[in-house]
Coordinates of C-alpha atoms and ligand atoms in Angstrom, one line a residue:
M1 CA -0.4 0.3 -0.3
P2 CA 1.2 3.4 -0.8
K3 CA 2.3 5.3 2.4
K4 CA 1.0 8.4 2.5
E5 CA 2.2 11.7 2.6
M6 CA 1.9 13.8 5.5
N7 CA 4.0 17.2 6.3
I8 CA 5.0 17.2 10.5
D9 CA 7.2 18.4 11.7
L10 CA 8.0 18.2 16.0
E11 CA 10.9 20.8 15.8
I12 CA 9.2 24.1 16.9
F13 CA 9.2 26.2 14.6
Q14 CA 10.7 30.2 15.8
I15 CA 11.6 32.4 13.2
L16 CA 12.5 35.6 15.8
N17 CA 14.4 34.4 19.1
E18 CA 14.2 35.5 22.7
D19 CA 16.8 38.0 22.2
G20 CA 14.4 39.2 18.7
R21 CA 16.7 38.5 16.1
I22 CA 15.7 37.0 12.9
A23 CA 17.0 33.3 13.6
N24 CA 15.7 32.2 10.4
T25 CA 16.4 34.9 7.9
R26 CA 15.1 31.9 5.2
E27 CA 11.8 31.9 6.6
M28 CA 11.0 35.9 7.4
P29 CA 7.5 36.2 6.0
Q30 CA 7.2 39.4 3.5
L31 CA 6.3 42.3 5.7
K32 CA 6.2 45.6 5.1
D33 CA 7.3 47.7 8.0
D34 CA 3.8 49.1 8.3
D35 CA 2.4 45.1 9.0
I36 CA 5.5 44.6 11.8
K37 CA 3.7 47.7 13.1
R38 CA 0.4 46.6 12.7
M39 CA 1.5 43.3 14.9
Y40 CA 2.5 45.6 17.5
E41 CA -0.2 47.9 18.3
S42 CA -2.4 44.6 18.0
M43 CA -0.4 43.3 20.6
V44 CA -0.3 46.4 22.8
L45 CA -3.9 47.1 22.6
A46 CA -5.2 43.1 23.1
R47 CA -2.5 43.6 26.3
V48 CA -4.2 46.9 27.4
F49 CA -7.9 45.2 26.9
D50 CA -7.0 42.0 29.2
D51 CA -5.2 44.8 32.3
I52 CA -8.0 46.6 32.4
A53 CA -10.8 43.6 32.4
L54 CA -8.6 42.7 35.2
K55 CA -9.3 46.3 36.9
L56 CA -12.5 46.1 36.3
Q57 CA -13.0 42.5 38.0
R58 CA -11.2 43.3 40.9
E59 CA -13.5 46.5 41.5
G60 CA -17.0 44.0 41.0
R61 CA -17.8 45.8 37.6
M62 CA -16.9 42.4 35.5
L63 CA -17.8 39.0 36.1
T64 CA -14.8 36.3 36.0
Y65 CA -12.8 36.8 33.5
A66 CA -10.2 34.7 31.1
S67 CA -6.5 36.4 30.4
L68 CA -4.8 37.0 27.3
M69 CA -1.3 37.5 29.0
G70 CA 1.0 36.1 27.1
Q71 CA -0.5 34.8 24.7
E72 CA -0.9 37.9 22.7
A73 CA 1.6 36.4 19.7
S74 CA -0.3 33.6 18.9
Q75 CA -3.3 35.1 18.8
I76 CA -2.5 38.2 16.9
G77 CA 0.1 36.2 14.6
S78 CA -2.5 34.1 13.8
A79 CA -6.0 36.8 13.6
L80 CA -3.7 38.7 10.9
A81 CA -3.4 35.4 8.8
L82 CA -6.8 35.3 8.6
E83 CA -9.1 36.6 5.4
D84 CA -12.4 38.0 6.2
E85 CA -14.0 35.7 4.2
D86 CA -12.7 33.1 7.0
W87 CA -14.6 31.9 10.0
F88 CA -13.4 32.4 13.9
V89 CA -14.2 29.5 15.5
P90 CA -13.7 30.8 19.4
S91 CA -12.5 29.3 22.7
Y92 CA -12.8 31.5 25.9
R93 CA -9.2 32.6 25.9
E94 CA -9.7 34.6 22.2
N95 CA -10.2 38.3 23.8
G96 CA -7.3 39.2 21.2
V97 CA -8.6 37.5 18.1
F98 CA -11.4 38.8 18.8
I99 CA -10.5 42.5 18.9
T100 CA -7.6 42.1 15.8
R101 CA -10.6 40.7 13.9
G102 CA -12.8 43.9 14.4
F103 CA -15.4 42.7 17.3
P104 CA -15.7 46.2 19.0
M105 CA -14.6 46.0 22.4
E106 CA -17.5 47.4 24.4
T107 CA -19.0 44.5 23.1
L108 CA -17.0 41.9 24.3
Y109 CA -16.4 43.4 27.7
L110 CA -20.5 43.6 27.8
Y111 CA -20.4 39.6 27.9
W112 CA -17.3 39.4 30.2
A113 CA -19.8 41.6 33.0
G114 CA -22.2 39.0 32.6
D115 CA -24.7 40.4 29.7
E116 CA -25.2 37.6 26.8
R117 CA -26.0 40.2 24.2
G118 CA -22.4 41.1 24.4
M119 CA -21.5 37.9 22.2
K120 CA -24.0 39.2 19.5
I121 CA -22.1 39.0 16.5
P122 CA -21.9 41.9 14.1
D123 CA -24.0 41.2 10.7
G124 CA -21.2 40.3 8.4
M125 CA -18.4 39.1 10.6
N126 CA -17.8 34.9 9.8
A127 CA -17.0 34.0 14.0
L128 CA -18.6 32.3 16.3
P129 CA -19.5 33.0 20.1
V130 CA -17.6 31.8 23.0
S131 CA -17.4 28.3 24.0
I132 CA -17.3 27.8 27.5
P133 CA -17.9 23.6 27.6
V134 CA -13.5 22.7 26.8
G135 CA -13.2 21.7 23.2
S136 CA -17.0 21.6 22.2
Q137 CA -15.8 24.2 19.4
V138 CA -14.1 22.2 17.4
P139 CA -16.6 19.7 15.9
H140 CA -18.8 23.3 15.2
A141 CA -15.3 24.6 13.5
V142 CA -15.7 21.4 10.8
G143 CA -19.1 21.5 10.4
I144 CA -18.4 24.8 8.8
A145 CA -15.7 23.6 7.5
L146 CA -17.3 21.2 5.8
A147 CA -20.0 23.7 4.6
N148 CA -18.0 25.3 2.9
K149 CA -16.2 22.6 1.4
L150 CA -20.1 21.7 0.0
T151 CA -21.5 24.9 -1.4
E152 CA -17.5 25.5 -3.0
K153 CA -17.2 28.6 -1.0
K154 CA -13.1 29.7 -0.8
S155 CA -13.3 30.4 3.1
V156 CA -11.1 28.3 5.6
A157 CA -12.5 27.5 9.5
V158 CA -10.1 28.1 11.8
V159 CA -10.7 27.3 15.5
Y160 CA -8.8 28.0 18.9
F161 CA -8.3 25.6 22.1
G162 CA -6.3 24.7 25.1
D163 CA -3.7 22.3 25.4
G164 CA -7.0 20.5 27.8
A165 CA -9.0 20.7 25.2
T166 CA -7.0 17.7 23.6
S167 CA -8.0 15.6 25.9
K168 CA -11.6 15.9 25.3
G169 CA -13.3 13.8 22.7
D170 CA -14.3 16.6 20.7
F171 CA -11.3 17.0 19.5
H172 CA -10.7 13.5 18.5
E173 CA -13.6 13.1 16.4
G174 CA -13.1 17.0 14.7
L175 CA -9.9 15.8 13.6
D176 CA -10.8 12.1 12.4
F177 CA -14.2 13.7 10.7
A178 CA -12.2 16.4 9.0
G179 CA -9.2 13.8 7.9
V180 CA -11.9 11.8 6.4
F181 CA -13.3 14.7 4.8
Q182 CA -10.7 16.8 4.1
V183 CA -12.4 19.8 4.9
P184 CA -10.7 23.4 5.1
C185 CA -10.6 23.6 8.7
V186 CA -7.2 24.7 10.7
F187 CA -7.1 24.0 14.4
I188 CA -4.9 26.3 16.3
C189 CA -4.5 24.6 20.1
Q190 CA -2.5 27.6 22.0
N191 CA -0.6 25.4 24.8
N192 CA -0.1 27.6 27.1
Q193 CA 1.0 24.6 29.6
W194 CA -1.3 24.8 32.2
A195 CA -5.3 23.6 31.8
I196 CA -6.0 25.5 35.2
S197 CA -3.7 23.3 37.8
V198 CA -3.4 20.3 35.3
P199 CA 0.3 20.7 33.6
V200 CA 0.8 19.1 30.3
K201 CA 2.3 16.8 31.4
K202 CA -0.6 15.3 33.0
Q203 CA -2.4 16.1 30.4
T204 CA -1.2 13.4 27.9
A205 CA 1.6 10.5 27.5
A206 CA 2.3 12.4 23.8
E207 CA 5.4 14.7 24.1
T208 CA 3.7 17.2 21.5
I209 CA 0.4 18.3 21.0
A210 CA 1.4 18.6 16.9
Q211 CA 1.6 14.8 16.6
K212 CA -1.8 13.9 17.2
A213 CA -2.3 15.1 14.0
I214 CA -0.6 11.8 12.9
A215 CA -3.3 10.0 14.2
Y216 CA -6.1 11.6 11.7
G217 CA -3.7 11.4 9.0
I218 CA -3.7 15.3 8.4
D219 CA -1.2 18.0 9.0
G220 CA 0.6 19.2 11.9
A221 CA 3.1 21.9 13.1
R222 CA 4.4 23.2 16.2
V223 CA 5.2 26.8 16.5
D224 CA 6.5 28.7 19.0
G225 CA 3.3 30.9 20.0
N226 CA 5.3 33.6 21.3
D227 CA 6.9 34.6 17.7
V228 CA 4.5 36.5 15.9
F229 CA 6.3 36.1 12.6
A230 CA 6.3 32.0 12.8
V231 CA 2.7 32.1 14.3
Y232 CA 1.4 34.4 11.1
K233 CA 3.8 32.4 8.3
V234 CA 2.6 28.7 9.6
V235 CA -1.2 30.0 10.5
K236 CA -1.0 31.6 6.9
G237 CA 0.6 29.0 5.0
A238 CA -1.3 26.6 6.1
I239 CA -5.1 28.9 5.6
E240 CA -4.1 28.8 2.1
K241 CA -3.3 25.2 1.9
A242 CA -6.9 24.2 2.9
R243 CA -8.5 27.3 0.8
V244 CA -6.7 25.4 -2.1
G245 CA -8.7 22.5 -1.1
K246 CA -5.2 20.4 0.3
G247 CA -7.0 19.7 3.7
P248 CA -6.6 20.6 7.5
T249 CA -3.6 21.1 9.6
L250 CA -3.6 20.8 13.4
I251 CA -0.9 23.9 14.7
E252 CA 0.5 23.9 18.3
C253 CA 1.5 27.2 19.5
Y254 CA 4.3 26.3 22.2
T255 CA 3.6 29.4 24.3
Y256 CA 2.5 30.3 28.0
R257 CA -0.5 31.8 30.0
M258 CA 1.3 34.4 32.3
E259 CA -1.6 34.6 34.8
N260 CA -4.1 33.2 36.8
H261 CA -6.6 30.6 34.5
T262 CA -9.5 33.3 35.4
T263 CA -9.9 35.7 37.9
A264 CA -12.0 32.4 39.7
D265 CA -8.4 31.3 40.2
D266 CA -5.2 31.5 42.1
W267 CA -1.6 30.2 40.5
K268 CA -0.4 30.8 43.5
K269 CA -1.2 27.5 44.3
Y270 CA -0.1 25.0 41.8
R271 CA 3.1 26.9 40.0
D272 CA 6.1 27.5 40.9
P273 CA 7.1 31.0 40.5
S274 CA 10.4 30.6 38.6
E275 CA 8.3 29.0 35.8
V276 CA 6.4 31.9 36.0
E277 CA 9.4 34.2 35.6
W278 CA 11.4 32.6 32.6
W279 CA 8.0 32.8 30.7
K280 CA 8.6 36.4 31.7
H281 CA 12.1 37.3 29.7
R282 CA 10.5 35.3 26.9
D283 CA 7.2 38.3 26.8
P284 CA 6.0 38.1 23.2
I285 CA 5.6 42.0 23.2
E286 CA 9.3 42.6 24.4
R287 CA 10.8 40.1 21.9
L288 CA 9.0 42.4 18.6
K289 CA 9.7 45.7 20.4
K290 CA 13.7 44.9 20.1
Y291 CA 13.3 43.5 16.7
M292 CA 11.6 46.4 15.7
E293 CA 14.1 48.8 17.6
D294 CA 17.1 47.0 15.6
E295 CA 15.5 47.6 12.6
G296 CA 14.6 51.4 13.1
I297 CA 11.0 51.0 13.4
W298 CA 10.9 51.5 17.6
N299 CA 11.6 54.2 19.3
E300 CA 10.5 55.9 22.9
A301 CA 8.3 58.7 21.1
Y302 CA 6.0 56.2 18.7
D303 CA 6.0 53.6 21.6
K304 CA 4.0 56.3 24.0
E305 CA 1.9 57.3 21.1
V306 CA 1.0 53.5 20.9
W307 CA 0.0 52.8 24.7
D308 CA -1.4 55.9 24.9
N309 CA -3.5 54.9 22.1
A310 CA -4.7 51.6 23.0
K311 CA -5.8 53.0 27.1
A312 CA -7.7 55.9 25.3
Q313 CA -9.3 53.6 22.9
V314 CA -9.4 50.9 25.6
S315 CA -10.8 53.8 28.0
E316 CA -13.4 54.6 25.1
A317 CA -14.8 51.3 25.7
V318 CA -15.1 50.6 29.0
K319 CA -17.6 54.3 29.3
K320 CA -19.3 52.8 26.1
F321 CA -20.3 49.4 28.5
E322 CA -21.0 50.8 31.6
S323 CA -23.3 53.3 29.8
V324 CA -25.6 50.5 28.4
P325 CA -29.0 50.1 29.4
P326 CA -29.5 46.3 31.7
P327 CA -31.8 44.2 29.7
S328 CA -35.2 43.1 30.5
P329 CA -35.2 40.1 32.7
L330 CA -38.3 39.1 30.0
D331 CA -35.4 38.4 27.4
M332 CA -34.8 35.0 29.3
F333 CA -37.9 33.7 26.8
T334 CA -36.5 35.8 24.0
N335 CA -33.8 33.9 22.3
I336 CA -34.8 30.2 23.0
Y337 CA -37.6 29.5 21.2
E338 CA -38.7 31.1 17.6
E339 CA -42.5 30.3 18.7
L340 CA -42.7 29.5 22.8
P341 CA -44.6 26.7 23.9
P342 CA -48.0 27.4 25.5
E343 CA -47.0 26.4 29.2
I344 CA -43.6 28.7 28.9
E345 CA -46.4 31.2 27.3
E346 CA -48.3 31.5 30.5
Q347 CA -44.5 31.0 32.5
R348 CA -43.8 34.4 30.5
K349 CA -47.3 36.2 31.2
D350 CA -47.4 35.2 34.4
F351 CA -43.7 36.8 35.1
E352 CA -44.3 39.9 32.8
Ligands
TPP1 C1 -16.6 20.2 29.0 C2 -15.9 20.8 30.4 N1 -15.3 20.3 31.4 C3 -15.2 21.7 32.3 C4 -15.1 22.7 31.8 C5 -14.4 23.9 33.4 N2 -12.9 24.0 32.7 C6 -12.6 25.4 32.2 S1 -11.4 26.0 31.4 C7 -10.6 24.0 31.7 C8 -9.2 24.2 31.1 C9 -9.1 23.9 30.0 O1 -7.3 23.7 29.9 P1 -7.1 24.7 28.4 O2 -7.7 23.6 27.3 O3 -5.8 24.2 27.8 O4 -7.5 25.6 28.2 P2 -6.6 26.7 29.2 O5 -8.1 27.5 29.7 O6 -5.4 26.5 29.3 O7 -7.0 27.7 27.6 C10 -11.9 23.6 33.1 C11 -11.0 22.2 32.8 C12 -15.2 23.5 31.2 N3 -15.4 25.0 30.9 N4 -16.1 22.2 29.9
MG2 MG1 -4.3 25.4 28.7

């Protein structure tokens, strides 16, 4: 039987190293200075959005929030590789992808403040709402990809999930189906080393997440998830490959969750502070900044402008979301059924 050609690389692919130097000149994607600035500015905006969310939660102005701090290169590098027609299928940690794709920040804050109207996807934006049940979004993305294939749309479904999600049946079902039907789907696993308090070593006996692709006969790649150039290049390549009918890819972005799992967690109970410290030196924003400085496209004045601008945008978003009138309690009856069953209609009337 002929051997199936599969493209799996289990080495961590890197372009921009920890010192902000290009480790791999041949692999550097063709980016204009403005593209690189956009990467930097988007990562800073995501960081400010995140920082303010954590503060608002402490003040009781936001509910449980899942921080993306440390994962900006994985999120922004991948988000910028999507075209508008592509579908974005998120878990709960992809705030950076939402923002980079143009989802209004005030609406995203509304969601994290516990208001379900915050997950109303703007018309024309190809995205599913946040999925809280771990891994459940993977088969949804595969279904979208199959529909795109059957209707001959040039749209690719890009689904995000964590290392912990790869232990869920949904992940395996999704990858198996995607391999069999060769659907245009890209699977992005942000391996941030932890699933709440469970480290990857206890999550799976597999040495890498990327190698799980082998079992399903699809391509797999392992990328330095704190290197925005490497993430952008690998995700873009996988999307373009899927778009021309050459099948799905599983991408493992090797990164780190700098913050608590959510604001309802305390990492000091289960992580060694030296581990967090080690990753601090691999901060994706600092890394890109060093590169830009060497290239002469970063200086203090530009940086101040970038951070000030991000803070102003975020503060405007906070003002807007906090001035949204509260929802009517009757809303709980409106979005479940197209037509209310008689007994629930009766309850609604009583409630009214
Ligand atoms: C089906 C299901 N089981 C358990 C949970 C509780 N839970 C929320 S997040 C999480 C860990 C997920 O870890 P990972 O997939 O690595 O994603 P990360 O949070 O690190 O981004 C768990 C167990 C859940 N939300 N859904
Ligand atoms: Mg994780």
